[in-house]
Coordinates of C-alpha atoms in Angstrom, one line a residue:
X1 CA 11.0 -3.7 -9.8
X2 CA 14.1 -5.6 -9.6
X3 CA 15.7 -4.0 -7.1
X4 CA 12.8 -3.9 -4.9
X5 CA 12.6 -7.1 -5.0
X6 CA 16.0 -7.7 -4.4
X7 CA 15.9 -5.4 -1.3
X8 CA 13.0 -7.4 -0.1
X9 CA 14.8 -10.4 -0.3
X10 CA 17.3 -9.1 1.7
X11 CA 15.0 -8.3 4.7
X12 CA 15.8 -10.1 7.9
X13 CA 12.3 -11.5 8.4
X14 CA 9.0 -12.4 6.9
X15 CA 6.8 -9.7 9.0
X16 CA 5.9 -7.6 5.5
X17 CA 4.5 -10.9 4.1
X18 CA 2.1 -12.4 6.9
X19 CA 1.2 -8.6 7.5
X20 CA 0.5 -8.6 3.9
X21 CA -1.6 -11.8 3.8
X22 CA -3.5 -10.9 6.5
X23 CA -4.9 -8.0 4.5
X24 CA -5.3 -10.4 1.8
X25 CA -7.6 -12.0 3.7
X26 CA -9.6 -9.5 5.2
X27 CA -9.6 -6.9 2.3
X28 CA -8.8 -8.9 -0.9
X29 CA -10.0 -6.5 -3.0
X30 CA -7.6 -3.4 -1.9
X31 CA -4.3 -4.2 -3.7
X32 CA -2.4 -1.2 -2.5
X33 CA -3.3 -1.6 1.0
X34 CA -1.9 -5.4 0.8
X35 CA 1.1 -3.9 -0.9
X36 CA 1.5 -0.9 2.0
X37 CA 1.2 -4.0 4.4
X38 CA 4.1 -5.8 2.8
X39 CA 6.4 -2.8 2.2
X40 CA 5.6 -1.3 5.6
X41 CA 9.1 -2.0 6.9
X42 CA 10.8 -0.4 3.7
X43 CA 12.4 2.0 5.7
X44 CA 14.7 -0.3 7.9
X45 CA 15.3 -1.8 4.8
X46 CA 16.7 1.3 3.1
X47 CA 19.0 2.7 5.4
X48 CA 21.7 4.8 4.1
X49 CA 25.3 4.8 5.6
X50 CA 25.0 5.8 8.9
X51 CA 21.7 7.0 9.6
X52 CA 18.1 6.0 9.6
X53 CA 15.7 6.3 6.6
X54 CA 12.7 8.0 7.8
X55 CA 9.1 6.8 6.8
X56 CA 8.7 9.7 4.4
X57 CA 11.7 9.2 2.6
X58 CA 10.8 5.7 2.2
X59 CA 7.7 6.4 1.0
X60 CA 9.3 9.0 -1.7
X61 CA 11.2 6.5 -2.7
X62 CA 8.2 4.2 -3.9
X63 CA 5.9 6.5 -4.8
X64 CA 7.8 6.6 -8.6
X65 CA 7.3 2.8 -8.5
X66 CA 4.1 1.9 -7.0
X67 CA 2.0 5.4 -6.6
X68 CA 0.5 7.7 -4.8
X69 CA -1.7 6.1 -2.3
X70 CA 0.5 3.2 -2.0
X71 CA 3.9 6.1 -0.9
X72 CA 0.6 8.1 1.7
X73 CA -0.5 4.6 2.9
X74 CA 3.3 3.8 3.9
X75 CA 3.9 7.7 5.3
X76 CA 0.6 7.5 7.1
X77 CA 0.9 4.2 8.7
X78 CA 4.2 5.3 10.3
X79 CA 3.5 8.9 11.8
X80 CA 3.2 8.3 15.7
X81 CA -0.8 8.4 17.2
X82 CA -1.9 8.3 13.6
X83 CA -1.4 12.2 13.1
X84 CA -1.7 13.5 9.4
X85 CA -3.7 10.3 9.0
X86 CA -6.5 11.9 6.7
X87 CA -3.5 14.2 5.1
X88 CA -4.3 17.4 3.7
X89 CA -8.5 16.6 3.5
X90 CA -8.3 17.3 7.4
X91 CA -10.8 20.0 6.9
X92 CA -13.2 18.1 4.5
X93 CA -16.9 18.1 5.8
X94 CA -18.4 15.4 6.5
X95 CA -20.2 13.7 4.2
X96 CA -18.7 15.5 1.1
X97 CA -16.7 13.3 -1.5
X98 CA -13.4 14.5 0.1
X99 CA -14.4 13.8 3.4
X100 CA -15.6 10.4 2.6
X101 CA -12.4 10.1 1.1
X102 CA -10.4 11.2 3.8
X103 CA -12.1 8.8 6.2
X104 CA -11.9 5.9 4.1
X105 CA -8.3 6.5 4.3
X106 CA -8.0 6.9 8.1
X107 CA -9.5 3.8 7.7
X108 CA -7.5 2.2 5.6
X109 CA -4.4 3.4 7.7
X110 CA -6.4 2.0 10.4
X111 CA -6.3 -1.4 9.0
X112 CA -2.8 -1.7 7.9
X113 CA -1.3 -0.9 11.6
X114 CA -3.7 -3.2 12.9
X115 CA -2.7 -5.7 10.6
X116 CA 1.3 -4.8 11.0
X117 CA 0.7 -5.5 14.8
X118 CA -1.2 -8.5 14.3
X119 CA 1.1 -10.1 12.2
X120 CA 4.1 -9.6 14.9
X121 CA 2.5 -11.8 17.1
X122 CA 0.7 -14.3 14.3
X123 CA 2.7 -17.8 13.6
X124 CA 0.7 -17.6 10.2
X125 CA 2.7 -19.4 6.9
X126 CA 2.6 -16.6 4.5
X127 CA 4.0 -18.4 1.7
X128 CA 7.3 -16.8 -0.3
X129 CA 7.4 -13.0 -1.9
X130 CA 7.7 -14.3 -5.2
X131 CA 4.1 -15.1 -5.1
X132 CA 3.5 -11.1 -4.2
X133 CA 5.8 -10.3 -7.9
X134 CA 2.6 -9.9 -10.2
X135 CA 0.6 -8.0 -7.8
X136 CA 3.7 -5.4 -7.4
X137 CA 3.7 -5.8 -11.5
X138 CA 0.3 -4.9 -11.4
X139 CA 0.2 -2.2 -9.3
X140 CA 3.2 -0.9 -10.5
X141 CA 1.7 -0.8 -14.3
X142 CA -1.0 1.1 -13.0
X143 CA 0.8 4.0 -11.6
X144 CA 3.0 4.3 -15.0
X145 CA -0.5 4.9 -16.6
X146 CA -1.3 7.5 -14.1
X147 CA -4.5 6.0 -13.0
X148 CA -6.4 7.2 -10.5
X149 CA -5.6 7.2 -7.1
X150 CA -8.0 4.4 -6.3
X151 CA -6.5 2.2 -9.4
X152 CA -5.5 -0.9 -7.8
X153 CA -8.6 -1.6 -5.9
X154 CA -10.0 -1.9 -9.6
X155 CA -6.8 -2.0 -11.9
X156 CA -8.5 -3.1 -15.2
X157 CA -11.2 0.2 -15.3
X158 CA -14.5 -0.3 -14.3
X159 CA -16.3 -3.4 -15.2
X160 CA -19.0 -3.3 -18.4
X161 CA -21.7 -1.9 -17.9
X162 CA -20.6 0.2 -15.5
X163 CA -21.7 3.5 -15.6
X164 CA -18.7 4.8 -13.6
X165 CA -15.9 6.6 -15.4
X166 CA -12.6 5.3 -15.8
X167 CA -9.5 7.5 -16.0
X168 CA -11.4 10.8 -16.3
X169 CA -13.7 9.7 -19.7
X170 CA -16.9 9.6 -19.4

């Protein structure tokens, strides 16, 4: 986490950070997405030697950290025209689980380029990235426990009551 951060730091502006509070705002509930949105220039960030790091080397590189959908939501939102965007669930029918799944993540791709090119153009004060360090802790705990893929939009488990399973127990 510390070296993220540090690499963060060392970014030459604040794009990842109003892109990321605009997701705040308008999904506050989806932690990853917000986190895709602030990480979504990790790439230039990451270059090695000479040459470029590509979007899906990026994303490999956080996956470890911050977890699956976070690493697809990153590789997604940088394929050109959105292609790949639903992955390999391309072929899911509609109106099954998968392929409700697959086009909530369209979505959610969706969203974060809007958002990315919205916040180019915004003059929006999107306070410091030490303010984004216990979300990334969070998030990041999450994926160490193997949680589900949907684990930061409800990190804790499901709330009492609840009859919906959390991590695979009934």
């Amino acid at each position: 986490m510390l070296e993220l951060m540090e690499l963060l730091h060392g970014g030459p502006d604040d794009q990842g950070l109003r892109t990321a509070a605009l997701l705040r705002r308008s999904h506050p509930f989806d932690k990853e997405l917000q986190l895709a949105g602030l990480l979504h220039d990790i790439g230039q960030l990451l270059r090695l030697s000479e040459g470029t790091v590509t979007v899906g080397v990026a994303a490999e590189a956080i996956r470890p950290l911050l977890g699956e959908r976070v690493a697809r939501l990153l590789r997604l939102s940088g394929t050109p025209g959105g292609e790949g965007a639903t992955g390999a669930r391309h072929d899911a029918e509609p109106g099954s689980e998968a392929g409700s799944e697959a086009e909530a993540e369209a979505e959610a791709v969706a969203t974060l380029r809007h958002a990315r090119d919205s916040a180019a153009a915004a003059d929006l004060d999107a306070g410091v990235l030490e303010d984004w360090r216990p979300l990334l802790d969070l998030v990041a705990a999450g994926a160490r426990r193997g949680g589900p893929a949907r684990n930061a939009l409800d990190p804790l488990g499901a709330p009492r009551g609840s009859r919906r399973p959390v991590g695979g127990r009934p």
